[in-house]
mmCIF file of N, CA and C in Angstrom:
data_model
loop_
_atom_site.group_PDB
_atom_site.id
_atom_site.type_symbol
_atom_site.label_atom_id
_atom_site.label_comp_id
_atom_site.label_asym_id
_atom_site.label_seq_id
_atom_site.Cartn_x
_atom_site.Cartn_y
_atom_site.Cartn_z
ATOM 1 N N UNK T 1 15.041 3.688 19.022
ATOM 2 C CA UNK T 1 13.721 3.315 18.513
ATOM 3 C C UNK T 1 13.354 4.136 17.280
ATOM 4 N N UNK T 2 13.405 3.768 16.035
ATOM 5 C CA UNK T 2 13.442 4.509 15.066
ATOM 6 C C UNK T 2 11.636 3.933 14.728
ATOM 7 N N UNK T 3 11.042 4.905 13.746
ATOM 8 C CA UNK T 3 10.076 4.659 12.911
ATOM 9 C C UNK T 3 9.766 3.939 12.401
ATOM 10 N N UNK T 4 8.731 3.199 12.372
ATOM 11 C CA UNK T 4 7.736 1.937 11.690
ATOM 12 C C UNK T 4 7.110 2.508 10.710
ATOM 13 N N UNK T 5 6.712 3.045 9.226
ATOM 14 C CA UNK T 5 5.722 3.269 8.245
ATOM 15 C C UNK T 5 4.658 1.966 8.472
ATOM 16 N N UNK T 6 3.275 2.705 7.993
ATOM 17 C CA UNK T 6 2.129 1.598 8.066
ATOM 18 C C UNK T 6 2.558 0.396 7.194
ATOM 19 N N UNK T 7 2.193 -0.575 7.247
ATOM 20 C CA UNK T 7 2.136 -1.553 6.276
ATOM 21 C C UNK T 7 0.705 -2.363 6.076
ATOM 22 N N UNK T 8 0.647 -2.376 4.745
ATOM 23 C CA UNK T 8 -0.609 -2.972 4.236
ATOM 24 C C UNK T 8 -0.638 -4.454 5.029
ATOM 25 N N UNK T 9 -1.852 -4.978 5.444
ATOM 26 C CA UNK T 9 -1.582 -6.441 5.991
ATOM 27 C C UNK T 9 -2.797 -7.305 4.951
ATOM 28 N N UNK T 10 -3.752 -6.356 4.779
ATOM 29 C CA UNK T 10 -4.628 -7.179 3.294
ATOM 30 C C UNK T 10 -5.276 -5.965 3.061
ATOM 31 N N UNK T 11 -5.471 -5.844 1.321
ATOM 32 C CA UNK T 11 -5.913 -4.720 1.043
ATOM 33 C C UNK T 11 -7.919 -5.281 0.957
ATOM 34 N N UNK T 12 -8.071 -4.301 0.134
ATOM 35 C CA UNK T 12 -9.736 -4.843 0.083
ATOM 36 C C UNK T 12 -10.013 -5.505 -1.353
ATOM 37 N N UNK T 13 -11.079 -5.486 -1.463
ATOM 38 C CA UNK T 13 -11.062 -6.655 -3.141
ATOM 39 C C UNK T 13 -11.159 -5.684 -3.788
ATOM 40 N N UNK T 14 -10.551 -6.414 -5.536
ATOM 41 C CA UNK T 14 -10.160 -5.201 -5.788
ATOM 42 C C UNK T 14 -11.238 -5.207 -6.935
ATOM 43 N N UNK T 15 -12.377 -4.468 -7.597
ATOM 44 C CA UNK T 15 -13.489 -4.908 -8.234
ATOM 45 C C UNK T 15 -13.161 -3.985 -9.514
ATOM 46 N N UNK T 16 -12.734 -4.468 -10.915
ATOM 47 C CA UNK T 16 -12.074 -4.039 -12.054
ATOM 48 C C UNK T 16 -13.871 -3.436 -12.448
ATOM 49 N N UNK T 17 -13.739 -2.380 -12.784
ATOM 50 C CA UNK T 17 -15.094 -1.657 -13.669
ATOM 51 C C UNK T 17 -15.494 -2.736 -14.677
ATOM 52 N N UNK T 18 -16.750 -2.369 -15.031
ATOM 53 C CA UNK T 18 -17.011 -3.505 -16.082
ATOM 54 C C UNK T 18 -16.819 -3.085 -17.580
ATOM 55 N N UNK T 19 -16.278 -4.160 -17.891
ATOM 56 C CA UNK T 19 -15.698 -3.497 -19.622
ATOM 57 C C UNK T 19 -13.564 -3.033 -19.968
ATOM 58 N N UNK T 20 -13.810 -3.334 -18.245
ATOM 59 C CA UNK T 20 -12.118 -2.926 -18.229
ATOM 60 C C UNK T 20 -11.524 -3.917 -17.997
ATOM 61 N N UNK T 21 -12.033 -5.284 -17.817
ATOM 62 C CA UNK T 21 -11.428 -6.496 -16.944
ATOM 63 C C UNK T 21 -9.939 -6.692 -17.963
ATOM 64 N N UNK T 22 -8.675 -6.500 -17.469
ATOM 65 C CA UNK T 22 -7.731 -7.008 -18.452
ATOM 66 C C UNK T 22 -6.926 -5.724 -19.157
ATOM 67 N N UNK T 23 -7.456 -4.483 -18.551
ATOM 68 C CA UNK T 23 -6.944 -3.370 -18.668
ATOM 69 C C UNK T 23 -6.020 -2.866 -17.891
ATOM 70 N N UNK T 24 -4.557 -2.634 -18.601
ATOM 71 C CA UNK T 24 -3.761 -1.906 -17.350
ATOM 72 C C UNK T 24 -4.012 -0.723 -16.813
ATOM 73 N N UNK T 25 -3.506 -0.727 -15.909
ATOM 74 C CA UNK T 25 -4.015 1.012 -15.365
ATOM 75 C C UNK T 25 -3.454 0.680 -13.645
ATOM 76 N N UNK T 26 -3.201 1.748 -13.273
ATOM 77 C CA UNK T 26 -2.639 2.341 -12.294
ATOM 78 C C UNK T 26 -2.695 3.738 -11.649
ATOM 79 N N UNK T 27 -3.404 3.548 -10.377
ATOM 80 C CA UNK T 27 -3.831 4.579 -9.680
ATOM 81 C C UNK T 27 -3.055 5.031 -8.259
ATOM 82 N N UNK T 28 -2.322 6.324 -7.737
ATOM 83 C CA UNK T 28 -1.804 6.555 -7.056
ATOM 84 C C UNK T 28 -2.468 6.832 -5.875
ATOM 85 N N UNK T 29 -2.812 6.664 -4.700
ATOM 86 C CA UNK T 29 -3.378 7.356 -3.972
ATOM 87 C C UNK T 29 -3.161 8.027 -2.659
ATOM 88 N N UNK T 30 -2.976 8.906 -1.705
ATOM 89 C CA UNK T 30 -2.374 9.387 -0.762
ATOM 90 C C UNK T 30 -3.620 8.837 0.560
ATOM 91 N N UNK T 31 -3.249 9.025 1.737
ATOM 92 C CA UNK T 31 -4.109 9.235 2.447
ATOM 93 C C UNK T 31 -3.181 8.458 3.930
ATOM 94 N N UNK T 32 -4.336 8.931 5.005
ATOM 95 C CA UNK T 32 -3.321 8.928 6.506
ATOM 96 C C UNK T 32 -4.272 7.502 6.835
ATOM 97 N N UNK T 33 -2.977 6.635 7.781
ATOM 98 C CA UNK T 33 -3.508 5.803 7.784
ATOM 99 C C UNK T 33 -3.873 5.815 9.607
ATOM 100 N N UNK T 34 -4.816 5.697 9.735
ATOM 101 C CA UNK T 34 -4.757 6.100 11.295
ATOM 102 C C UNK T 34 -4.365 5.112 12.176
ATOM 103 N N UNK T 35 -4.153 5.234 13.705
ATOM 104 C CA UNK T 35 -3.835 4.778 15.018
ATOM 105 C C UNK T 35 -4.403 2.678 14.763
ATOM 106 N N UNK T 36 -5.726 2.783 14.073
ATOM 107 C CA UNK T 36 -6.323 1.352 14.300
ATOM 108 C C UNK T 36 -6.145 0.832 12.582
ATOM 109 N N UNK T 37 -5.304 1.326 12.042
ATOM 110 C CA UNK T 37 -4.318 0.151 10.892
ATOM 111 C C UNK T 37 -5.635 0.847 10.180
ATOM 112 N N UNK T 38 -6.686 1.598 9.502
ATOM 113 C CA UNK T 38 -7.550 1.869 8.567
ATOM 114 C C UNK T 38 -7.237 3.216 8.026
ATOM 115 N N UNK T 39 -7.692 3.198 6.467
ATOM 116 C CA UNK T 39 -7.335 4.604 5.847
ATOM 117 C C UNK T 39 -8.486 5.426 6.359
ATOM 118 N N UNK T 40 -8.431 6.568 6.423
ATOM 119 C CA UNK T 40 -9.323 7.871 6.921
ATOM 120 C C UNK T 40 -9.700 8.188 5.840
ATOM 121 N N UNK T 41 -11.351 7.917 5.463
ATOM 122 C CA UNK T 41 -11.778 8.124 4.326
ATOM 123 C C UNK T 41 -11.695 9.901 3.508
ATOM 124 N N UNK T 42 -11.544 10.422 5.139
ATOM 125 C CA UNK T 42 -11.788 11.408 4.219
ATOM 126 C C UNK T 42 -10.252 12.369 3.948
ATOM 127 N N UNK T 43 -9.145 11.463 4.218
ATOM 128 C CA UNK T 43 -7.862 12.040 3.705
ATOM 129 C C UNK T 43 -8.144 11.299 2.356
ATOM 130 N N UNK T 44 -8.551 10.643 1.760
ATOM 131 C CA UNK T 44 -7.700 9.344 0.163
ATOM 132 C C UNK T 44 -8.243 10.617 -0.701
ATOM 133 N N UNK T 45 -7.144 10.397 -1.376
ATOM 134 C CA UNK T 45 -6.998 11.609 -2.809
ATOM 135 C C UNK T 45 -6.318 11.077 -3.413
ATOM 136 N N UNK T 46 -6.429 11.030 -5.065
ATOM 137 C CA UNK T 46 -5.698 10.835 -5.686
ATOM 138 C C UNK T 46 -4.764 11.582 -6.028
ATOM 139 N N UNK T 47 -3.266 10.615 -6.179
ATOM 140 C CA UNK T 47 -2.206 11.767 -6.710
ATOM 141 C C UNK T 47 -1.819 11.588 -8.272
ATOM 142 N N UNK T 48 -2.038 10.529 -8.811
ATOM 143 C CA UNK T 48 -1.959 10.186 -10.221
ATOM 144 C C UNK T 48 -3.086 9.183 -10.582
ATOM 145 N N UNK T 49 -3.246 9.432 -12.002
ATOM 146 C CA UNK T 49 -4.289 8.195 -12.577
ATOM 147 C C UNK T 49 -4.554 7.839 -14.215
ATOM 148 N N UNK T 50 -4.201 6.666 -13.942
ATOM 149 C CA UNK T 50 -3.557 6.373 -15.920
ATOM 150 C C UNK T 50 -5.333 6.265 -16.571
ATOM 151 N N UNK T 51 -6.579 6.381 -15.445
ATOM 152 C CA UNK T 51 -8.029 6.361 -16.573
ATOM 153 C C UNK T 51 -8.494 6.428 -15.132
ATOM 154 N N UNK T 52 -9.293 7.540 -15.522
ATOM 155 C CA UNK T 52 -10.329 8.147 -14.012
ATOM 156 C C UNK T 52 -11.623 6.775 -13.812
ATOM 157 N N UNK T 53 -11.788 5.946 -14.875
ATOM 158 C CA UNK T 53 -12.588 4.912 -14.792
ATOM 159 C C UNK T 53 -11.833 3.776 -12.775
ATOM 160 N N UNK T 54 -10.912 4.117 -13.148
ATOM 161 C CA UNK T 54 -10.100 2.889 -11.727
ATOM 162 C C UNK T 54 -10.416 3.934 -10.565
ATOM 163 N N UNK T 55 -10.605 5.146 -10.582
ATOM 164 C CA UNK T 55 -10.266 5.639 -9.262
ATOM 165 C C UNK T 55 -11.268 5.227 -8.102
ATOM 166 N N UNK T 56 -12.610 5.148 -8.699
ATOM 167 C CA UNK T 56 -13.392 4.800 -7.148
ATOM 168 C C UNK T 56 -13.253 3.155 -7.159
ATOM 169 N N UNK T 57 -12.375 2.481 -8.233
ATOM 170 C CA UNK T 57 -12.691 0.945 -7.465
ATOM 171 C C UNK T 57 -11.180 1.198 -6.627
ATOM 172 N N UNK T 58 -9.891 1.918 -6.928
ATOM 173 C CA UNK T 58 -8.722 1.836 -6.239
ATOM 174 C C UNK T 58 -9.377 2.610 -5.071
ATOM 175 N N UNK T 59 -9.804 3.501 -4.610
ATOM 176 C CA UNK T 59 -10.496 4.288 -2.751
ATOM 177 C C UNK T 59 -10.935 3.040 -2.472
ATOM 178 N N UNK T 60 -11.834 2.555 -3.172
ATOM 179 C CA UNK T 60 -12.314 1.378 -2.284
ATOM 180 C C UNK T 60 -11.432 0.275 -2.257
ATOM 181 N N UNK T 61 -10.062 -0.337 -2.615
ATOM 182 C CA UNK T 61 -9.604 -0.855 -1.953
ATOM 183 C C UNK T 61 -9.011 -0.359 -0.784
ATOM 184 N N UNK T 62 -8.725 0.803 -0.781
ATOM 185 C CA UNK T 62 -7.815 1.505 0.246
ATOM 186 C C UNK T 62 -8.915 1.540 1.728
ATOM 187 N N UNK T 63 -9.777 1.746 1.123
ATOM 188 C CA UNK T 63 -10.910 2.310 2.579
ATOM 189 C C UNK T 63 -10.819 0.575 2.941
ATOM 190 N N UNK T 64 -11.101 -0.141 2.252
ATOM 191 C CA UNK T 64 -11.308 -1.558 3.182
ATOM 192 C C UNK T 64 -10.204 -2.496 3.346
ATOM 193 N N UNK T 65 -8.876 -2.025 3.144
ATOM 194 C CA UNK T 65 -7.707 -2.616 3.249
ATOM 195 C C UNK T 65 -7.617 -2.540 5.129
ATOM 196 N N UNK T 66 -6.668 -3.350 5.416
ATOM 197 C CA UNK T 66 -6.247 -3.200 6.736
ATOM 198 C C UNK T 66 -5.019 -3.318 6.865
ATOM 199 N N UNK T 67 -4.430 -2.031 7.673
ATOM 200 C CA UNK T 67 -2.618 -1.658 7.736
ATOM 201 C C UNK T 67 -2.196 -2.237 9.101
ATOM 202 N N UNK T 68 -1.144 -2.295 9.452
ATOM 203 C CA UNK T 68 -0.305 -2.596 10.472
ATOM 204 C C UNK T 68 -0.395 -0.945 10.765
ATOM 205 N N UNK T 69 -0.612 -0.695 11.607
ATOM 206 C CA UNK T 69 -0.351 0.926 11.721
ATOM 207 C C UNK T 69 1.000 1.630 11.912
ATOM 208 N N UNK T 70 1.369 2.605 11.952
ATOM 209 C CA UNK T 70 2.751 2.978 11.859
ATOM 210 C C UNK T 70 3.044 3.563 13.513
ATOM 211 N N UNK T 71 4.555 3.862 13.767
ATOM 212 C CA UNK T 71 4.644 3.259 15.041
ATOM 213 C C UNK T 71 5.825 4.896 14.434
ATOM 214 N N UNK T 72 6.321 5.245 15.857
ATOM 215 C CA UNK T 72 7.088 6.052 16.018
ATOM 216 C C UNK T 72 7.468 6.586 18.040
ATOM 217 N N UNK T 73 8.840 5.924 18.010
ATOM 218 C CA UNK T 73 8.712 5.846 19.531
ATOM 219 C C UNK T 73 8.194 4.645 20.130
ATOM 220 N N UNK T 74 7.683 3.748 19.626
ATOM 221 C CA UNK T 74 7.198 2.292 20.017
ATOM 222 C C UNK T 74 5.717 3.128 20.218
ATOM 223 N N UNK T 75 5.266 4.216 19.895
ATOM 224 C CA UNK T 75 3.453 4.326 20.001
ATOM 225 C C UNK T 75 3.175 4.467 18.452
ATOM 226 N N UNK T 76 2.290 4.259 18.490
ATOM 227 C CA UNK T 76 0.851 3.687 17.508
ATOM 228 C C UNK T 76 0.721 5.236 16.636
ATOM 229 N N UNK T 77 0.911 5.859 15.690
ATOM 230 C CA UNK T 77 0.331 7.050 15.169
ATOM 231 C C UNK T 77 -0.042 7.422 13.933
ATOM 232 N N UNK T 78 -0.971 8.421 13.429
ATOM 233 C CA UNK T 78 -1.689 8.584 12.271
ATOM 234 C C UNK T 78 -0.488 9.420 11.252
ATOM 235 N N UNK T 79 -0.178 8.959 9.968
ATOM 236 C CA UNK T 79 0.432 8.788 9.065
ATOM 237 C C UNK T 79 -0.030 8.944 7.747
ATOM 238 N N UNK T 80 0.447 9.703 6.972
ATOM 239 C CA UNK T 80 0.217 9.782 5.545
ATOM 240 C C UNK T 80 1.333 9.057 4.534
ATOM 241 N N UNK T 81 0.750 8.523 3.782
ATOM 242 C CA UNK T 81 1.111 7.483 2.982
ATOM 243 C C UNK T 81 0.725 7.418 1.518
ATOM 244 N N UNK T 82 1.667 7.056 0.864
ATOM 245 C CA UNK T 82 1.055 7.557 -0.781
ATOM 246 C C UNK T 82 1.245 5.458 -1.208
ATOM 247 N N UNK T 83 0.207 5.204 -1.980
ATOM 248 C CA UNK T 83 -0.084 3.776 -2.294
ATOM 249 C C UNK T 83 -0.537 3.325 -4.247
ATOM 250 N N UNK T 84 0.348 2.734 -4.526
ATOM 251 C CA UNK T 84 -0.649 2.569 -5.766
ATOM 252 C C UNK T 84 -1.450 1.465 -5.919
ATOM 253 N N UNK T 85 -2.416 1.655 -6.191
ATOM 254 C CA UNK T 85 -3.028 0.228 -6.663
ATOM 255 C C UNK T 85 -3.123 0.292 -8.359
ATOM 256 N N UNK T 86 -3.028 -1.140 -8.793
ATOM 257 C CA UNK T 86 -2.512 -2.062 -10.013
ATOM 258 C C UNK T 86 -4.088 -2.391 -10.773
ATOM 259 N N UNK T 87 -3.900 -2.114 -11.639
ATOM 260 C CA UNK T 87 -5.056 -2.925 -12.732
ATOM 261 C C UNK T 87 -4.674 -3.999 -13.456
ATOM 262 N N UNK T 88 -5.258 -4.556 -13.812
ATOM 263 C CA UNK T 88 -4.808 -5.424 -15.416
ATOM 264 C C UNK T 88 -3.888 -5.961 -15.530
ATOM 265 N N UNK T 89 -2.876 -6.197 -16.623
ATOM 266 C CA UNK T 89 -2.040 -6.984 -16.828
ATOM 267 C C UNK T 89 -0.779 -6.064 -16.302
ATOM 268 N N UNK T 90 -0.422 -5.098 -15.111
ATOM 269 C CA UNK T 90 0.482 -4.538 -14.678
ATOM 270 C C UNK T 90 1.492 -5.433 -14.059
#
């Protein structure tokens, strides 16, 4: 029985700042995804970021995304995970 990593099953919407619509950019973000498939708001940190303008719309996809949770041993457990979310024409 080897390890399951979380998997995204739908992230949250993803709401481009205004004035950026059509801007690339790309934001890294870390955070544990817990036992019931949701990020733990208060692990998400950023680990990279091509314009600090994306970072609170990329947390907020992450906080309202929903994961498959990650599995280890066939049980259910809390996991850290590094994710990017995409802007613009990426």
């Amino acid at each position: 029985p080897g390890d399951e990593p979380p998997q995204m099953i739908s992230p949250g919407p993803l709401r481009v700042p205004s004035g950026f619509e059509g801007v690339p950019g790309k934001v890294t973000l870390s955070f544990i995804v817990d036992t019931l498939g949701r990020a733990e708001s208060q692990s998400v940190k950023v680990v990279s970021s091509t314009n600090k303008v994306f970072e609170p719309a990329a947390k907020d996809v992450i906080l309202k995304a929903n994961f498959k949770p990650g599995r280890n041993g066939g049980r259910t457990v809390r996991v850290l995970v590094q994710q990017p979310v995409l802007f613009g024409s990426n």
